[in-house]
JSON list of C-alpha atoms in Angstrom, two decimals:
[
{"chain": "A", "resi": 159, "resn": "MET", "atom": "CA", "xyz": [10.28, -35.86, 63.74]},
{"chain": "A", "resi": 160, "resn": "ILE", "atom": "CA", "xyz": [11.19, -32.39, 62.47]},
{"chain": "A", "resi": 161, "resn": "GLU", "atom": "CA", "xyz": [11.22, -32.32, 58.69]},
{"chain": "A", "resi": 162, "resn": "LEU", "atom": "CA", "xyz": [14.41, -31.12, 57.03]},
{"chain": "A", "resi": 163, "resn": "SER", "atom": "CA", "xyz": [12.57, -28.30, 55.21]},
{"chain": "A", "resi": 164, "resn": "HIS", "atom": "CA", "xyz": [11.09, -27.08, 58.52]},
{"chain": "A", "resi": 165, "resn": "HIS", "atom": "CA", "xyz": [14.53, -27.26, 60.16]},
{"chain": "A", "resi": 166, "resn": "LYS", "atom": "CA", "xyz": [16.07, -25.21, 57.31]},
{"chain": "A", "resi": 167, "resn": "ALA", "atom": "CA", "xyz": [13.26, -22.64, 57.60]},
{"chain": "A", "resi": 168, "resn": "MET", "atom": "CA", "xyz": [13.95, -22.29, 61.33]},
{"chain": "A", "resi": 169, "resn": "LEU", "atom": "CA", "xyz": [17.66, -21.69, 60.60]},
{"chain": "A", "resi": 170, "resn": "ARG", "atom": "CA", "xyz": [16.79, -18.97, 58.06]},
{"chain": "A", "resi": 171, "resn": "GLU", "atom": "CA", "xyz": [15.00, -17.12, 60.87]},
{"chain": "A", "resi": 172, "resn": "CYS", "atom": "CA", "xyz": [18.16, -17.19, 63.02]},
{"chain": "A", "resi": 173, "resn": "SER", "atom": "CA", "xyz": [19.59, -13.74, 63.81]},
{"chain": "A", "resi": 174, "resn": "ILE", "atom": "CA", "xyz": [23.24, -14.88, 63.70]},
{"chain": "A", "resi": 175, "resn": "PRO", "atom": "CA", "xyz": [23.77, -14.01, 60.00]},
{"chain": "A", "resi": 176, "resn": "ALA", "atom": "CA", "xyz": [22.32, -10.51, 60.53]},
{"chain": "A", "resi": 177, "resn": "ALA", "atom": "CA", "xyz": [24.51, -9.94, 63.60]},
{"chain": "A", "resi": 178, "resn": "LEU", "atom": "CA", "xyz": [27.58, -11.11, 61.69]},
{"chain": "A", "resi": 179, "resn": "GLU", "atom": "CA", "xyz": [26.84, -8.55, 58.96]},
{"chain": "A", "resi": 180, "resn": "VAL", "atom": "CA", "xyz": [27.30, -5.86, 61.63]},
{"chain": "A", "resi": 181, "resn": "VAL", "atom": "CA", "xyz": [30.25, -7.12, 63.69]},
{"chain": "A", "resi": 182, "resn": "GLY", "atom": "CA", "xyz": [31.33, -10.44, 62.21]},
{"chain": "A", "resi": 183, "resn": "GLU", "atom": "CA", "xyz": [34.83, -9.77, 61.05]},
{"chain": "A", "resi": 184, "resn": "ARG", "atom": "CA", "xyz": [38.19, -9.43, 62.74]},
{"chain": "A", "resi": 185, "resn": "TRP", "atom": "CA", "xyz": [38.71, -5.66, 62.60]},
{"chain": "A", "resi": 186, "resn": "SER", "atom": "CA", "xyz": [35.25, -4.84, 63.91]},
{"chain": "A", "resi": 187, "resn": "PHE", "atom": "CA", "xyz": [35.85, -7.00, 66.97]},
{"chain": "A", "resi": 188, "resn": "LEU", "atom": "CA", "xyz": [39.27, -5.45, 67.55]},
{"chain": "A", "resi": 189, "resn": "ILE", "atom": "CA", "xyz": [37.77, -1.95, 67.26]},
{"chain": "A", "resi": 190, "resn": "LEU", "atom": "CA", "xyz": [35.11, -2.96, 69.79]},
{"chain": "A", "resi": 191, "resn": "ARG", "atom": "CA", "xyz": [37.76, -4.37, 72.14]},
{"chain": "A", "resi": 192, "resn": "ALA", "atom": "CA", "xyz": [39.67, -1.08, 71.89]},
{"chain": "A", "resi": 193, "resn": "ALA", "atom": "CA", "xyz": [36.49, 0.94, 72.53]},
{"chain": "A", "resi": 194, "resn": "PHE", "atom": "CA", "xyz": [35.74, -1.17, 75.62]},
{"chain": "A", "resi": 195, "resn": "ASN", "atom": "CA", "xyz": [39.28, -0.33, 76.75]},
{"chain": "A", "resi": 196, "resn": "GLY", "atom": "CA", "xyz": [38.65, 3.41, 76.48]},
{"chain": "A", "resi": 197, "resn": "LEU", "atom": "CA", "xyz": [39.89, 4.32, 73.00]},
{"chain": "A", "resi": 198, "resn": "SER", "atom": "CA", "xyz": [37.65, 6.75, 71.18]},
{"chain": "A", "resi": 199, "resn": "HIS", "atom": "CA", "xyz": [39.61, 8.64, 68.49]},
{"chain": "A", "resi": 200, "resn": "PHE", "atom": "CA", "xyz": [40.45, 7.51, 64.97]},
{"chain": "A", "resi": 201, "resn": "GLU", "atom": "CA", "xyz": [44.18, 8.03, 65.50]},
{"chain": "A", "resi": 202, "resn": "GLU", "atom": "CA", "xyz": [44.13, 5.99, 68.73]},
{"chain": "A", "resi": 203, "resn": "PHE", "atom": "CA", "xyz": [42.42, 3.08, 67.00]},
{"chain": "A", "resi": 204, "resn": "GLN", "atom": "CA", "xyz": [44.78, 3.27, 64.04]},
{"chain": "A", "resi": 205, "resn": "ARG", "atom": "CA", "xyz": [47.96, 3.48, 66.12]},
{"chain": "A", "resi": 206, "resn": "THR", "atom": "CA", "xyz": [46.93, 0.82, 68.65]},
{"chain": "A", "resi": 207, "resn": "LEU", "atom": "CA", "xyz": [45.51, -1.73, 66.20]},
{"chain": "A", "resi": 208, "resn": "GLY", "atom": "CA", "xyz": [47.93, -1.15, 63.34]},
{"chain": "A", "resi": 209, "resn": "ILE", "atom": "CA", "xyz": [44.99, -1.17, 60.94]},
{"chain": "A", "resi": 210, "resn": "ALA", "atom": "CA", "xyz": [45.12, 0.55, 57.55]},
{"chain": "A", "resi": 211, "resn": "ARG", "atom": "CA", "xyz": [43.34, 3.90, 57.60]},
{"chain": "A", "resi": 212, "resn": "ASN", "atom": "CA", "xyz": [40.91, 3.00, 54.80]},
{"chain": "A", "resi": 213, "resn": "ILE", "atom": "CA", "xyz": [39.88, -0.24, 56.51]},
{"chain": "A", "resi": 214, "resn": "LEU", "atom": "CA", "xyz": [39.48, 1.49, 59.89]},
{"chain": "A", "resi": 215, "resn": "SER", "atom": "CA", "xyz": [37.39, 4.21, 58.27]},
{"chain": "A", "resi": 216, "resn": "SER", "atom": "CA", "xyz": [35.05, 1.72, 56.58]},
{"chain": "A", "resi": 217, "resn": "ARG", "atom": "CA", "xyz": [34.65, -0.36, 59.77]},
{"chain": "A", "resi": 218, "resn": "LEU", "atom": "CA", "xyz": [33.90, 2.72, 61.88]},
{"chain": "A", "resi": 219, "resn": "VAL", "atom": "CA", "xyz": [31.32, 3.87, 59.33]},
{"chain": "A", "resi": 220, "resn": "ARG", "atom": "CA", "xyz": [29.65, 0.44, 59.41]},
{"chain": "A", "resi": 221, "resn": "LEU", "atom": "CA", "xyz": [29.61, 0.35, 63.23]},
{"chain": "A", "resi": 222, "resn": "VAL", "atom": "CA", "xyz": [28.13, 3.88, 63.35]},
{"chain": "A", "resi": 223, "resn": "GLU", "atom": "CA", "xyz": [25.54, 3.12, 60.63]},
{"chain": "A", "resi": 224, "resn": "ASN", "atom": "CA", "xyz": [24.43, 0.06, 62.58]},
{"chain": "A", "resi": 225, "resn": "GLY", "atom": "CA", "xyz": [24.13, 1.92, 65.88]},
{"chain": "A", "resi": 226, "resn": "VAL", "atom": "CA", "xyz": [27.01, 0.15, 67.65]},
{"chain": "A", "resi": 227, "resn": "LEU", "atom": "CA", "xyz": [29.08, 3.34, 67.95]},
{"chain": "A", "resi": 228, "resn": "ASP", "atom": "CA", "xyz": [28.11, 7.00, 68.02]},
{"chain": "A", "resi": 229, "resn": "ARG", "atom": "CA", "xyz": [30.20, 9.56, 66.15]},
{"chain": "A", "resi": 230, "resn": "VAL", "atom": "CA", "xyz": [30.45, 12.69, 68.32]},
{"chain": "A", "resi": 231, "resn": "CYS", "atom": "CA", "xyz": [32.44, 15.90, 67.94]},
{"chain": "A", "resi": 232, "resn": "ASP", "atom": "CA", "xyz": [35.20, 16.08, 70.56]},
{"chain": "A", "resi": 233, "resn": "LYS", "atom": "CA", "xyz": [34.32, 18.80, 73.10]},
{"chain": "A", "resi": 234, "resn": "THR", "atom": "CA", "xyz": [37.97, 19.81, 73.54]},
{"chain": "A", "resi": 235, "resn": "ASP", "atom": "CA", "xyz": [38.85, 20.00, 69.83]},
{"chain": "A", "resi": 236, "resn": "ARG", "atom": "CA", "xyz": [36.07, 20.43, 67.25]},
{"chain": "A", "resi": 237, "resn": "ARG", "atom": "CA", "xyz": [38.38, 19.10, 64.53]},
{"chain": "A", "resi": 238, "resn": "LYS", "atom": "CA", "xyz": [38.42, 15.70, 66.23]},
{"chain": "A", "resi": 239, "resn": "VAL", "atom": "CA", "xyz": [35.69, 13.09, 66.37]},
{"chain": "A", "resi": 240, "resn": "GLU", "atom": "CA", "xyz": [35.06, 10.61, 69.17]},
{"chain": "A", "resi": 241, "resn": "TYR", "atom": "CA", "xyz": [33.56, 7.18, 68.64]},
{"chain": "A", "resi": 242, "resn": "ARG", "atom": "CA", "xyz": [31.57, 6.09, 71.68]},
{"chain": "A", "resi": 243, "resn": "LEU", "atom": "CA", "xyz": [29.83, 2.82, 72.38]},
{"chain": "A", "resi": 244, "resn": "THR", "atom": "CA", "xyz": [26.05, 3.03, 72.31]},
{"chain": "A", "resi": 245, "resn": "ALA", "atom": "CA", "xyz": [23.77, 0.85, 74.44]},
{"chain": "A", "resi": 246, "resn": "LYS", "atom": "CA", "xyz": [23.71, -1.53, 71.47]},
{"chain": "A", "resi": 247, "resn": "GLY", "atom": "CA", "xyz": [27.52, -1.55, 71.47]},
{"chain": "A", "resi": 248, "resn": "ASP", "atom": "CA", "xyz": [27.73, -2.00, 75.25]},
{"chain": "A", "resi": 249, "resn": "ALA", "atom": "CA", "xyz": [25.52, -5.07, 74.88]},
{"chain": "A", "resi": 250, "resn": "LEU", "atom": "CA", "xyz": [28.35, -6.71, 72.90]},
{"chain": "A", "resi": 251, "resn": "LEU", "atom": "CA", "xyz": [30.68, -6.84, 75.93]},
{"chain": "A", "resi": 252, "resn": "PRO", "atom": "CA", "xyz": [29.68, -10.41, 76.88]},
{"chain": "A", "resi": 253, "resn": "VAL", "atom": "CA", "xyz": [30.23, -11.47, 73.26]},
{"chain": "A", "resi": 254, "resn": "VAL", "atom": "CA", "xyz": [33.72, -9.94, 73.13]},
{"chain": "A", "resi": 255, "resn": "ILE", "atom": "CA", "xyz": [34.65, -11.50, 76.49]},
{"chain": "A", "resi": 256, "resn": "ALA", "atom": "CA", "xyz": [33.22, -14.89, 75.47]},
{"chain": "A", "resi": 257, "resn": "ILE", "atom": "CA", "xyz": [35.27, -14.88, 72.25]},
{"chain": "A", "resi": 258, "resn": "ARG", "atom": "CA", "xyz": [38.40, -13.99, 74.18]},
{"chain": "A", "resi": 259, "resn": "GLN", "atom": "CA", "xyz": [37.77, -16.72, 76.76]},
{"chain": "A", "resi": 260, "resn": "TRP", "atom": "CA", "xyz": [37.04, -19.24, 74.00]},
{"chain": "A", "resi": 261, "resn": "GLY", "atom": "CA", "xyz": [40.30, -18.26, 72.27]},
{"chain": "A", "resi": 262, "resn": "GLU", "atom": "CA", "xyz": [42.25, -18.71, 75.49]},
{"chain": "A", "resi": 263, "resn": "GLN", "atom": "CA", "xyz": [40.78, -22.16, 76.06]},
{"chain": "A", "resi": 264, "resn": "TRP", "atom": "CA", "xyz": [40.69, -23.60, 72.55]},
{"chain": "A", "resi": 265, "resn": "VAL", "atom": "CA", "xyz": [43.13, -21.64, 70.37]},
{"chain": "A", "resi": 266, "resn": "ARG", "atom": "CA", "xyz": [45.94, -20.39, 72.60]},
{"chain": "A", "resi": 267, "resn": "ARG", "atom": "CA", "xyz": [45.50, -23.30, 75.03]},
{"chain": "A", "resi": 268, "resn": "GLY", "atom": "CA", "xyz": [46.14, -21.36, 78.18]},
{"chain": "A", "resi": 269, "resn": "GLU", "atom": "CA", "xyz": [45.47, -18.16, 80.04]},
{"chain": "A", "resi": 270, "resn": "SER", "atom": "CA", "xyz": [46.61, -14.87, 78.63]},
{"chain": "A", "resi": 271, "resn": "GLN", "atom": "CA", "xyz": [49.26, -12.84, 80.39]},
{"chain": "A", "resi": 272, "resn": "LEU", "atom": "CA", "xyz": [46.60, -10.12, 80.48]},
{"chain": "A", "resi": 273, "resn": "VAL", "atom": "CA", "xyz": [43.88, -10.90, 82.99]},
{"chain": "A", "resi": 274, "resn": "LEU", "atom": "CA", "xyz": [40.48, -9.27, 82.57]},
{"chain": "A", "resi": 275, "resn": "VAL", "atom": "CA", "xyz": [39.35, -7.78, 85.86]},
{"chain": "A", "resi": 276, "resn": "ASP", "atom": "CA", "xyz": [36.29, -6.02, 87.17]},
{"chain": "A", "resi": 277, "resn": "VAL", "atom": "CA", "xyz": [37.13, -2.31, 87.44]},
{"chain": "A", "resi": 278, "resn": "ARG", "atom": "CA", "xyz": [35.37, -1.93, 90.79]},
{"chain": "A", "resi": 279, "resn": "ASP", "atom": "CA", "xyz": [36.79, -4.94, 92.65]},
{"chain": "A", "resi": 280, "resn": "ARG", "atom": "CA", "xyz": [39.93, -5.63, 90.58]},
{"chain": "A", "resi": 281, "resn": "LEU", "atom": "CA", "xyz": [39.04, -9.34, 90.61]},
{"chain": "A", "resi": 282, "resn": "PRO", "atom": "CA", "xyz": [39.22, -11.60, 87.51]},
{"chain": "A", "resi": 283, "resn": "ILE", "atom": "CA", "xyz": [36.08, -11.82, 85.40]},
{"chain": "A", "resi": 284, "resn": "ALA", "atom": "CA", "xyz": [34.32, -15.18, 85.66]},
{"chain": "A", "resi": 285, "resn": "PRO", "atom": "CA", "xyz": [33.96, -17.35, 82.55]},
{"chain": "A", "resi": 286, "resn": "ILE", "atom": "CA", "xyz": [30.92, -16.51, 80.43]},
{"chain": "A", "resi": 287, "resn": "GLU", "atom": "CA", "xyz": [28.26, -19.19, 80.78]},
{"chain": "A", "resi": 288, "resn": "VAL", "atom": "CA", "xyz": [24.83, -19.78, 79.29]},
{"chain": "A", "resi": 289, "resn": "ARG", "atom": "CA", "xyz": [22.23, -20.90, 81.79]},
{"chain": "A", "resi": 290, "resn": "ALA", "atom": "CA", "xyz": [18.69, -22.21, 81.55]},
{"chain": "A", "resi": 291, "resn": "ALA", "atom": "CA", "xyz": [15.87, -20.41, 83.34]},
{"chain": "A", "resi": 292, "resn": "ASP", "atom": "CA", "xyz": [16.27, -22.84, 86.26]},
{"chain": "A", "resi": 293, "resn": "GLY", "atom": "CA", "xyz": [20.00, -22.07, 86.56]},
{"chain": "A", "resi": 294, "resn": "ARG", "atom": "CA", "xyz": [21.38, -25.19, 84.85]},
{"chain": "A", "resi": 295, "resn": "LYS", "atom": "CA", "xyz": [24.56, -24.59, 82.84]},
{"chain": "A", "resi": 296, "resn": "LEU", "atom": "CA", "xyz": [23.87, -25.30, 79.17]},
{"chain": "A", "resi": 297, "resn": "MET", "atom": "CA", "xyz": [26.55, -26.89, 77.02]},
{"chain": "A", "resi": 298, "resn": "GLY", "atom": "CA", "xyz": [25.61, -27.59, 73.42]},
{"chain": "A", "resi": 299, "resn": "TRP", "atom": "CA", "xyz": [22.23, -28.99, 72.50]},
{"chain": "A", "resi": 300, "resn": "THR", "atom": "CA", "xyz": [20.85, -32.46, 72.97]},
{"chain": "A", "resi": 301, "resn": "PRO", "atom": "CA", "xyz": [17.34, -33.17, 71.68]},
{"chain": "A", "resi": 302, "resn": "PRO", "atom": "CA", "xyz": [14.82, -34.26, 74.31]},
{"chain": "A", "resi": 303, "resn": "ASP", "atom": "CA", "xyz": [14.00, -37.95, 74.49]},
{"chain": "A", "resi": 304, "resn": "GLY", "atom": "CA", "xyz": [11.68, -39.06, 71.73]},
{"chain": "A", "resi": 305, "resn": "ILE", "atom": "CA", "xyz": [12.54, -36.24, 69.33]},
{"chain": "A", "resi": 306, "resn": "ASP", "atom": "CA", "xyz": [14.40, -37.31, 66.22]},
{"chain": "A", "resi": 307, "resn": "VAL", "atom": "CA", "xyz": [16.36, -34.47, 64.63]},
{"chain": "A", "resi": 308, "resn": "PRO", "atom": "CA", "xyz": [18.08, -34.77, 61.23]},
{"chain": "A", "resi": 309, "resn": "LYS", "atom": "CA", "xyz": [21.85, -35.01, 61.45]},
{"chain": "A", "resi": 310, "resn": "TRP", "atom": "CA", "xyz": [23.08, -32.36, 59.03]},
{"chain": "A", "resi": 311, "resn": "ARG", "atom": "CA", "xyz": [25.17, -29.25, 59.12]},
{"chain": "A", "resi": 312, "resn": "CYS", "atom": "CA", "xyz": [25.10, -26.19, 56.92]}
]
């Protein structure tokens, strides 16, 4: 049996809280969604999202400081700045899609009028799934037989 103190120690090592410090609030996700859809200038983000300028500025600074976006001078107009996804930012695409798909299934209870498609084939994107090394689809966690795990939530 796993002791409660050991279980709590394992949860403290979890990277979810650290990831949420970087991108774990509404505006950061909406900025990421906009960046994945090709927006790159402050004014585009502000106009499209309807976000207050001070909030947008602080979220962009946080995303740049954490290496999710790069801040680059616009080649066509040195007075403008572009915000571009880094490799670290690109790696968040499955997370953004999974949250959208979860919202469609559990919050909005139905498909969106906007269908996400693959740019190359113009076919709908498949649902995000988590799979084991052997290809089994994983849904939640069930302890193996013979392992007693404390029933508690944080």
